[in-house]
Amino acid sequence: MKLDDKLFLVRFNTDKLNHIKINDSNVCFKQCQDKPCTRFCPAHVYDWDEEEKRIAVGYEGCLECGTCLIGCPFGNIDWKYPRGGFGVSWKNG
């Protein structure tokens, strides 16, 4: 089973409050040439928007793994767990 197939099984209770944000979009545009966040997130939460020249964050699909906390070479991602009762719901079996 591929990762994308497994991700389809995960359920989310989306909060209206974004628990992820890019601290400074100029850092992404001017300093970060490779945009690694668009590749290291297993849920593909981060996407480069070429038209707006910024990282678009789809926080609703976050797996809460924390990879972005250590993966951004500039420490430009502010990530917190969602409020209680919101976020990812794991189901075993």
mmCIF file of C-alpha atoms in Angstrom:
data_model
loop_
_atom_site.group_PDB
_atom_site.id
_atom_site.type_symbol
_atom_site.label_atom_id
_atom_site.label_comp_id
_atom_site.label_asym_id
_atom_site.label_seq_id
_atom_site.Cartn_x
_atom_site.Cartn_y
_atom_site.Cartn_z
ATOM 1 C CA MET A 1 0.000 0.000 0.000
ATOM 2 C CA LYS A 2 1.380 3.415 -0.994
ATOM 3 C CA LEU A 3 1.632 6.366 1.397
ATOM 4 C CA ASP A 4 -1.115 8.240 -0.452
ATOM 5 C CA ASP A 5 -3.418 5.224 -0.004
ATOM 6 C CA LYS A 6 -2.745 5.236 3.746
ATOM 7 C CA LEU A 7 -3.294 9.002 3.977
ATOM 8 C CA PHE A 8 -6.751 8.483 2.509
ATOM 9 C CA LEU A 9 -7.652 6.529 5.670
ATOM 10 C CA VAL A 10 -6.761 9.413 8.027
ATOM 11 C CA ARG A 11 -9.622 11.624 9.211
ATOM 12 C CA PHE A 12 -9.389 15.285 10.171
ATOM 13 C CA ASN A 13 -11.486 17.505 12.379
ATOM 14 C CA THR A 14 -10.572 20.866 10.898
ATOM 15 C CA ASP A 15 -10.332 23.922 13.113
ATOM 16 C CA LYS A 16 -11.008 27.366 11.704
ATOM 17 C CA LEU A 17 -7.840 28.571 13.456
ATOM 18 C CA ASN A 18 -4.703 27.879 11.438
ATOM 19 C CA HIS A 19 -2.107 26.100 13.596
ATOM 20 C CA ILE A 20 0.633 26.524 10.970
ATOM 21 C CA LYS A 21 1.989 29.728 9.523
ATOM 22 C CA ILE A 22 4.982 30.967 7.574
ATOM 23 C CA ASN A 23 6.697 33.605 9.707
ATOM 24 C CA ASP A 24 8.123 35.677 6.839
ATOM 25 C CA SER A 25 7.105 34.962 3.243
ATOM 26 C CA ASN A 26 10.022 37.081 2.004
ATOM 27 C CA VAL A 27 12.404 34.453 3.391
ATOM 28 C CA CYS A 28 10.698 31.818 1.219
ATOM 29 C CA PHE A 29 10.768 34.059 -1.838
ATOM 30 C CA LYS A 30 14.249 35.602 -1.563
ATOM 31 C CA GLN A 31 16.393 33.194 0.476
ATOM 32 C CA CYS A 32 14.977 29.707 0.124
ATOM 33 C CA GLN A 33 15.733 28.579 -3.408
ATOM 34 C CA ASP A 34 14.908 24.858 -3.011
ATOM 35 C CA LYS A 35 11.587 25.196 -1.116
ATOM 36 C CA PRO A 36 12.200 21.908 0.783
ATOM 37 C CA CYS A 37 8.925 22.218 2.706
ATOM 38 C CA THR A 38 7.105 21.443 -0.533
ATOM 39 C CA ARG A 39 8.863 18.047 -0.553
ATOM 40 C CA PHE A 40 9.481 16.899 3.037
ATOM 41 C CA CYS A 41 5.921 17.098 4.350
ATOM 42 C CA PRO A 42 4.328 13.647 3.995
ATOM 43 C CA ALA A 43 0.846 15.211 3.753
ATOM 44 C CA HIS A 44 1.862 17.804 1.117
ATOM 45 C CA VAL A 45 0.662 20.679 3.327
ATOM 46 C CA TYR A 46 3.080 23.184 1.747
ATOM 47 C CA ASP A 47 2.885 24.285 -1.874
ATOM 48 C CA TRP A 48 4.730 27.053 -3.718
ATOM 49 C CA ASP A 49 2.272 29.493 -5.306
ATOM 50 C CA GLU A 50 4.202 30.874 -8.274
ATOM 51 C CA GLU A 51 1.610 33.531 -9.035
ATOM 52 C CA GLU A 52 1.653 34.998 -5.518
ATOM 53 C CA LYS A 53 5.340 34.152 -4.872
ATOM 54 C CA ARG A 54 4.626 32.559 -1.513
ATOM 55 C CA ILE A 55 4.200 29.219 0.227
ATOM 56 C CA ALA A 56 0.542 28.234 0.467
ATOM 57 C CA VAL A 57 -0.231 26.243 3.625
ATOM 58 C CA GLY A 58 -3.056 23.698 3.567
ATOM 59 C CA TYR A 59 -3.087 23.186 7.342
ATOM 60 C CA GLU A 60 -6.350 21.225 7.171
ATOM 61 C CA GLY A 61 -4.476 18.085 6.073
ATOM 62 C CA CYS A 62 -1.622 18.287 8.595
ATOM 63 C CA LEU A 63 -0.639 14.929 10.122
ATOM 64 C CA GLU A 64 0.892 16.667 13.173
ATOM 65 C CA CYS A 65 4.193 14.823 12.696
ATOM 66 C CA GLY A 66 6.352 17.912 13.355
ATOM 67 C CA THR A 67 8.608 17.351 10.346
ATOM 68 C CA CYS A 68 8.307 21.003 9.362
ATOM 69 C CA LEU A 69 9.756 22.105 12.706
ATOM 70 C CA ILE A 70 13.112 20.564 11.841
ATOM 71 C CA GLY A 71 12.931 20.538 8.043
ATOM 72 C CA CYS A 72 12.829 24.249 7.276
ATOM 73 C CA PRO A 73 16.463 25.390 6.903
ATOM 74 C CA PHE A 74 15.504 28.923 7.994
ATOM 75 C CA GLY A 75 13.229 28.025 10.920
ATOM 76 C CA ASN A 76 10.544 30.016 9.149
ATOM 77 C CA ILE A 77 7.580 27.790 10.002
ATOM 78 C CA ASP A 78 5.537 28.415 13.143
ATOM 79 C CA TRP A 79 3.776 25.147 14.005
ATOM 80 C CA LYS A 80 1.682 24.270 17.035
ATOM 81 C CA TYR A 81 -0.658 21.403 17.790
ATOM 82 C CA PRO A 82 -4.279 22.209 16.926
ATOM 83 C CA ARG A 83 -6.630 23.071 19.773
ATOM 84 C CA GLY A 84 -8.086 20.182 21.723
ATOM 85 C CA GLY A 85 -10.689 18.240 19.801
ATOM 86 C CA PHE A 86 -9.286 19.310 16.428
ATOM 87 C CA GLY A 87 -6.671 17.880 14.098
ATOM 88 C CA VAL A 88 -5.902 14.417 12.847
ATOM 89 C CA SER A 89 -7.790 11.312 13.960
ATOM 90 C CA TRP A 90 -5.876 8.065 13.674
ATOM 91 C CA LYS A 91 -7.641 4.774 13.339
ATOM 92 C CA ASN A 92 -5.808 1.469 13.697
ATOM 93 C CA GLY A 93 -7.061 -1.601 11.906
#
